[in-house]
Amino acid sequence: MFSLLNHRRAVLLMIIAAVLWSSAGVMTRQLDAARGFEVTFWRSFFAAVFVVGALRWQQRGRVLTKLRNLGPVGLVSGAMWATMFCCFMIALTMTTVANTLIVLSVAPLLTALLAWLLLHQRIASRTWLAIAVACVGIGWMFSSGVSHVSGTSLIGMGIAFGAPLAASVNFILLKKAGAQVDLIPAVLVGATLSALAMLPFSWPMQASLHDVAILAGLGFFQLGLPCMMVVTASRALSAPEMSLLALVEVLLGPVWAWLGAGEIPATDTLVGGALVIAALVFNELVALRRPAAVA
């Protein structure tokens, strides 16, 4: 059983990871020419570079050995990371950011259901309540920005659904096999698969040196590093708890757009964000008071 101290550290790691994830929107608004598939390619490419460097430093160069030790579970986890990386950006090329984020917000509910079905894990009432309140809050945040769902937009939202579904499956894998297999190299597999999948659609490349520098930063600090932190945090957090804490990304995205791109958040965003914060704080305060309880 993990100690209270380890649980607190894991919660902090998960929150930091979500904060780093949330920077994607405001950073991509600083790009000159790179768009869509090319953004995904460069971001995934640099994430792979970062993870290779981190693994070489941590494992003293034994990267290939770590990859060989992944096994089937690690490869599936890598495929889930790749699905998450690709589906998010593809969806944004077909539907609005608001529509995409609303679809992503179903991840905690999917994760709780999968944990219940596959891990036979009893989900505490407080977590179900927190998930419900957070979903209401996120729906409220983006209610004023949801556009009319055209045929193309509907397809985009269907593709976007691959991201929370893959994330939920990945959280389950991290809990089921994370104690036996080091799944950090699976992030490298995911980033590599994502870059290879997006490469054919990225031509002709239009990114300037300015764009490449920004995308390198995104690959290192918005994708590679936080994904590795999530794998580490999974050792002390339940799958539903990880998914719930990941909603910090959706909460902070509009805040960074406001501070960094001058997009003033609507009242709905502020009210919905307050609900999400309340849900997260409630869930974690109860968890700290009862560290041995189920999530």
Coordinates of C-alpha atoms in Angstrom, one line a residue:
M1 CA 0.0 0.0 0.0
F2 CA 1.4 3.4 -1.0
S3 CA 1.9 5.9 1.8
L4 CA 0.1 9.1 2.2
L5 CA 3.3 10.9 1.2
N6 CA 3.6 9.0 -2.1
H7 CA -0.1 9.7 -2.8
R8 CA 0.5 13.4 -2.3
R9 CA 3.5 13.3 -4.6
A10 CA 1.6 11.4 -7.2
V11 CA -1.3 13.9 -7.1
L12 CA 1.2 16.7 -7.5
L13 CA 2.9 15.0 -10.5
M14 CA -0.5 14.4 -12.1
I15 CA -1.5 18.1 -11.6
I16 CA 1.8 19.3 -13.0
A17 CA 1.4 17.0 -16.0
A18 CA -2.1 18.4 -16.7
V19 CA -0.8 21.9 -16.4
L20 CA 1.9 21.2 -18.9
W21 CA -0.7 19.6 -21.3
S22 CA -2.9 22.6 -21.0
S23 CA -0.3 24.9 -22.7
A24 CA -0.9 23.3 -26.2
G25 CA -3.6 25.8 -27.3
V26 CA -1.9 29.0 -26.4
M27 CA 1.5 27.9 -27.7
T28 CA 0.1 26.7 -31.1
R29 CA -1.5 30.2 -31.5
Q30 CA 2.1 31.5 -31.7
L31 CA 2.9 29.5 -34.8
D32 CA 3.6 31.2 -38.1
A33 CA 2.7 28.6 -40.8
A34 CA 2.6 25.1 -39.3
R35 CA -0.9 23.7 -39.1
G36 CA -2.8 20.5 -38.4
F37 CA -1.0 17.3 -39.3
E38 CA 2.4 19.0 -39.4
V39 CA 1.9 20.3 -35.9
T40 CA 1.2 16.7 -34.7
F41 CA 4.2 15.3 -36.5
W42 CA 6.7 17.8 -35.1
R43 CA 5.3 17.6 -31.6
S44 CA 5.4 13.8 -31.6
F45 CA 8.8 13.7 -33.2
F46 CA 10.3 16.0 -30.5
A47 CA 8.5 14.1 -27.8
A48 CA 10.2 10.9 -29.0
V49 CA 13.5 12.7 -29.0
F50 CA 12.9 13.9 -25.4
V51 CA 11.9 10.5 -24.1
V52 CA 14.9 8.8 -25.8
G53 CA 17.2 11.3 -24.1
A54 CA 15.4 10.9 -20.7
L55 CA 15.6 7.0 -20.9
R56 CA 19.3 7.1 -21.9
W57 CA 20.0 9.2 -18.9
Q58 CA 17.8 7.2 -16.5
Q59 CA 18.7 3.7 -17.8
R60 CA 22.4 4.4 -18.7
G61 CA 21.8 3.9 -22.4
R62 CA 19.7 0.7 -22.2
V63 CA 16.9 2.1 -24.2
L64 CA 16.6 -0.9 -26.6
T65 CA 16.5 -3.3 -23.7
K66 CA 13.7 -1.3 -22.0
L67 CA 11.8 -1.4 -25.3
R68 CA 12.2 -5.1 -25.7
N69 CA 11.0 -5.7 -22.2
L70 CA 7.7 -3.8 -22.9
G71 CA 5.9 -6.9 -24.1
P72 CA 2.3 -6.9 -25.5
V73 CA 0.9 -4.7 -22.8
G74 CA 3.6 -2.0 -23.4
L75 CA 2.9 -2.1 -27.1
V76 CA -0.8 -1.7 -26.6
S77 CA -0.1 1.2 -24.2
G78 CA 2.1 2.8 -26.9
A79 CA -0.7 2.4 -29.4
M80 CA -3.0 4.2 -27.0
W81 CA -0.6 7.1 -26.6
A82 CA -0.3 7.4 -30.4
T83 CA -4.1 7.4 -30.7
M84 CA -4.4 10.1 -28.1
F85 CA -1.8 12.2 -29.8
C86 CA -3.3 11.9 -33.3
C87 CA -7.0 12.0 -32.6
F88 CA -6.9 15.3 -30.7
M89 CA -5.2 17.1 -33.6
I90 CA -7.2 15.5 -36.4
A91 CA -10.4 16.3 -34.6
L92 CA -9.4 20.0 -34.3
T93 CA -9.0 20.1 -38.1
M94 CA -12.7 19.0 -38.5
T95 CA -14.6 20.6 -35.7
T96 CA -14.3 23.4 -33.1
V97 CA -12.0 23.4 -30.0
A98 CA -15.1 23.5 -27.9
N99 CA -16.7 20.5 -29.4
T100 CA -13.4 18.6 -29.1
L101 CA -12.9 19.4 -25.5
I102 CA -16.5 18.5 -24.6
V103 CA -15.8 15.0 -26.1
L104 CA -12.6 14.7 -24.2
S105 CA -14.3 15.5 -20.9
V106 CA -16.0 12.1 -20.9
A107 CA -12.7 10.4 -20.1
P108 CA -13.2 10.2 -16.3
L109 CA -16.6 8.5 -16.7
L110 CA -15.1 6.0 -19.3
T111 CA -12.2 5.3 -17.0
A112 CA -14.4 4.6 -14.0
L113 CA -16.6 2.3 -16.0
L114 CA -13.6 0.4 -17.4
A115 CA -12.0 0.2 -13.9
W116 CA -15.2 -1.3 -12.6
L117 CA -15.6 -3.8 -15.5
L118 CA -12.0 -4.8 -16.1
L119 CA -10.2 -4.3 -12.8
H120 CA -13.3 -5.2 -10.6
Q121 CA -12.5 -2.0 -8.7
R122 CA -15.2 -0.5 -6.5
I123 CA -15.4 3.2 -7.2
A124 CA -16.1 5.3 -4.2
S125 CA -19.3 7.4 -4.2
R126 CA -17.2 10.6 -3.8
T127 CA -15.4 9.8 -7.0
W128 CA -18.6 9.2 -8.9
L129 CA -19.9 12.5 -7.5
A130 CA -16.7 14.3 -8.4
I131 CA -16.8 13.0 -12.0
A132 CA -20.5 14.0 -12.4
V133 CA -19.8 17.5 -11.1
A134 CA -16.7 17.9 -13.2
C135 CA -18.6 16.8 -16.3
V136 CA -21.3 19.3 -15.6
G137 CA -18.7 22.0 -15.0
I138 CA -16.9 21.3 -18.3
G139 CA -20.2 21.2 -20.2
W140 CA -21.1 24.6 -18.7
M141 CA -17.7 26.0 -19.5
F142 CA -18.1 25.4 -23.2
S143 CA -21.9 25.6 -23.6
S144 CA -21.7 29.0 -25.2
G145 CA -19.0 27.9 -27.7
V146 CA -20.6 24.7 -29.1
S147 CA -21.2 25.2 -32.8
H148 CA -23.9 23.7 -34.9
V149 CA -22.9 20.1 -35.6
S150 CA -22.5 19.7 -39.4
G151 CA -21.7 16.4 -41.1
T152 CA -17.9 17.1 -41.0
S153 CA -18.1 18.3 -37.4
L154 CA -19.9 15.2 -36.4
I155 CA -17.2 13.1 -38.0
G156 CA -14.6 15.2 -36.2
M157 CA -16.3 14.6 -32.8
G158 CA -16.4 10.9 -33.6
I159 CA -12.6 11.0 -34.2
A160 CA -12.2 13.0 -31.0
F161 CA -13.9 10.3 -29.0
G162 CA -10.8 8.1 -29.8
A163 CA -8.7 10.3 -27.5
P164 CA -10.7 9.8 -24.2
L165 CA -11.3 6.2 -25.0
A166 CA -7.6 5.6 -25.6
A167 CA -6.7 7.6 -22.5
S168 CA -9.1 5.5 -20.4
V169 CA -7.7 2.2 -21.8
N170 CA -4.2 3.5 -21.1
F171 CA -5.0 4.4 -17.5
I172 CA -6.3 0.9 -17.0
L173 CA -3.2 -0.6 -18.5
L174 CA -1.0 1.6 -16.3
K175 CA -2.7 0.2 -13.2
K176 CA -3.0 -3.4 -14.3
A177 CA 0.6 -3.9 -15.6
G178 CA 2.5 -0.8 -14.3
A179 CA 3.8 -2.7 -11.3
Q180 CA 5.3 -5.5 -13.4
V181 CA 6.4 -3.6 -16.5
D182 CA 8.1 -0.1 -16.8
L183 CA 5.6 1.6 -19.2
I184 CA 7.6 4.8 -19.6
P185 CA 9.1 3.5 -22.9
A186 CA 5.6 3.0 -24.2
V187 CA 5.4 6.8 -24.4
L188 CA 8.4 6.6 -26.8
V189 CA 6.5 4.0 -28.8
G190 CA 3.4 6.2 -28.9
A191 CA 5.3 9.3 -30.0
T192 CA 7.1 7.4 -32.7
L193 CA 3.9 5.8 -34.1
S194 CA 2.2 9.2 -34.0
A195 CA 5.0 10.9 -35.9
L196 CA 5.2 8.1 -38.5
A197 CA 1.4 8.2 -39.0
M198 CA 1.3 12.0 -39.5
L199 CA 4.4 12.3 -41.7
P200 CA 2.7 11.4 -45.0
F201 CA -0.1 14.0 -44.3
S202 CA 2.4 16.7 -43.3
W203 CA 3.8 17.4 -46.8
P204 CA 4.6 19.9 -48.0
M205 CA 5.9 21.1 -44.7
Q206 CA 5.5 24.8 -44.0
A207 CA 6.9 25.2 -40.5
S208 CA 9.4 28.1 -40.1
L209 CA 12.4 27.8 -37.8
H210 CA 10.3 29.8 -35.3
D211 CA 7.6 27.2 -35.6
V212 CA 10.0 24.3 -35.2
A213 CA 11.4 25.9 -32.0
I214 CA 7.9 26.2 -30.5
L215 CA 7.0 22.7 -31.6
A216 CA 10.2 21.4 -30.0
G217 CA 9.2 23.0 -26.8
L218 CA 5.8 21.5 -27.1
G219 CA 7.3 18.0 -27.8
F220 CA 9.7 18.2 -24.9
F221 CA 7.6 19.9 -22.2
Q222 CA 4.0 19.7 -23.3
L223 CA 4.0 16.0 -24.4
G224 CA 7.1 14.0 -23.6
L225 CA 7.8 15.1 -20.0
P226 CA 4.1 15.2 -18.8
C227 CA 3.4 11.8 -20.3
M228 CA 6.4 10.3 -18.4
M229 CA 5.1 12.0 -15.2
V230 CA 1.7 10.4 -15.7
V231 CA 3.2 6.9 -15.9
T232 CA 5.2 7.6 -12.7
A233 CA 2.1 9.0 -10.9
S234 CA 0.0 5.9 -11.9
R235 CA 2.0 3.9 -9.4
A236 CA 0.2 5.6 -6.5
L237 CA -3.1 6.7 -8.0
S238 CA -6.2 4.8 -9.1
A239 CA -7.2 4.9 -12.8
P240 CA -10.4 7.0 -12.1
E241 CA -8.4 9.5 -10.0
M242 CA -5.8 10.0 -12.7
S243 CA -8.4 10.6 -15.3
L244 CA -10.2 13.1 -13.0
L245 CA -7.0 15.0 -12.2
A246 CA -6.3 15.2 -16.0
L247 CA -9.3 17.5 -16.3
V248 CA -7.0 20.3 -15.0
E249 CA -5.9 20.4 -18.7
V250 CA -9.3 21.3 -19.9
L251 CA -9.9 23.7 -17.1
L252 CA -6.6 25.7 -17.6
G253 CA -6.6 25.7 -21.4
P254 CA -9.0 28.7 -21.7
V255 CA -7.0 30.5 -18.9
W256 CA -3.8 30.4 -20.8
A257 CA -5.6 31.5 -24.0
W258 CA -6.8 34.5 -22.0
L259 CA -3.4 35.4 -20.5
G260 CA -1.3 34.5 -23.6
A261 CA -3.6 35.2 -26.5
G262 CA -6.0 37.8 -25.2
E263 CA -9.1 35.6 -25.4
I264 CA -11.2 36.8 -22.5
P265 CA -13.1 33.8 -20.9
A266 CA -16.9 33.9 -20.9
T267 CA -18.9 33.9 -17.7
D268 CA -19.8 30.3 -18.5
T269 CA -16.1 29.4 -18.5
L270 CA -15.6 30.9 -15.1
V271 CA -18.7 29.3 -13.6
G272 CA -17.9 25.9 -15.1
G273 CA -14.3 26.1 -14.1
A274 CA -15.3 26.8 -10.5
L275 CA -17.4 23.6 -10.5
V276 CA -14.4 21.6 -11.9
I277 CA -12.1 23.0 -9.2
A278 CA -14.6 22.2 -6.5
A279 CA -15.0 18.6 -7.7
L280 CA -11.2 18.1 -7.8
V281 CA -10.6 19.7 -4.4
F282 CA -13.4 17.7 -2.8
N283 CA -12.2 14.4 -4.2
E284 CA -8.6 14.9 -3.1
L285 CA -9.4 16.3 0.3
V286 CA -11.5 13.2 1.1
A287 CA -8.7 11.0 -0.3
L288 CA -6.1 12.6 1.9
R289 CA -8.3 12.0 5.0
R290 CA -8.8 8.4 4.0
P291 CA -5.6 7.4 2.2
A292 CA -6.4 3.7 2.3
A293 CA -9.8 4.0 0.8
V294 CA -10.7 3.1 -2.8
A295 CA -10.6 5.9 -5.3

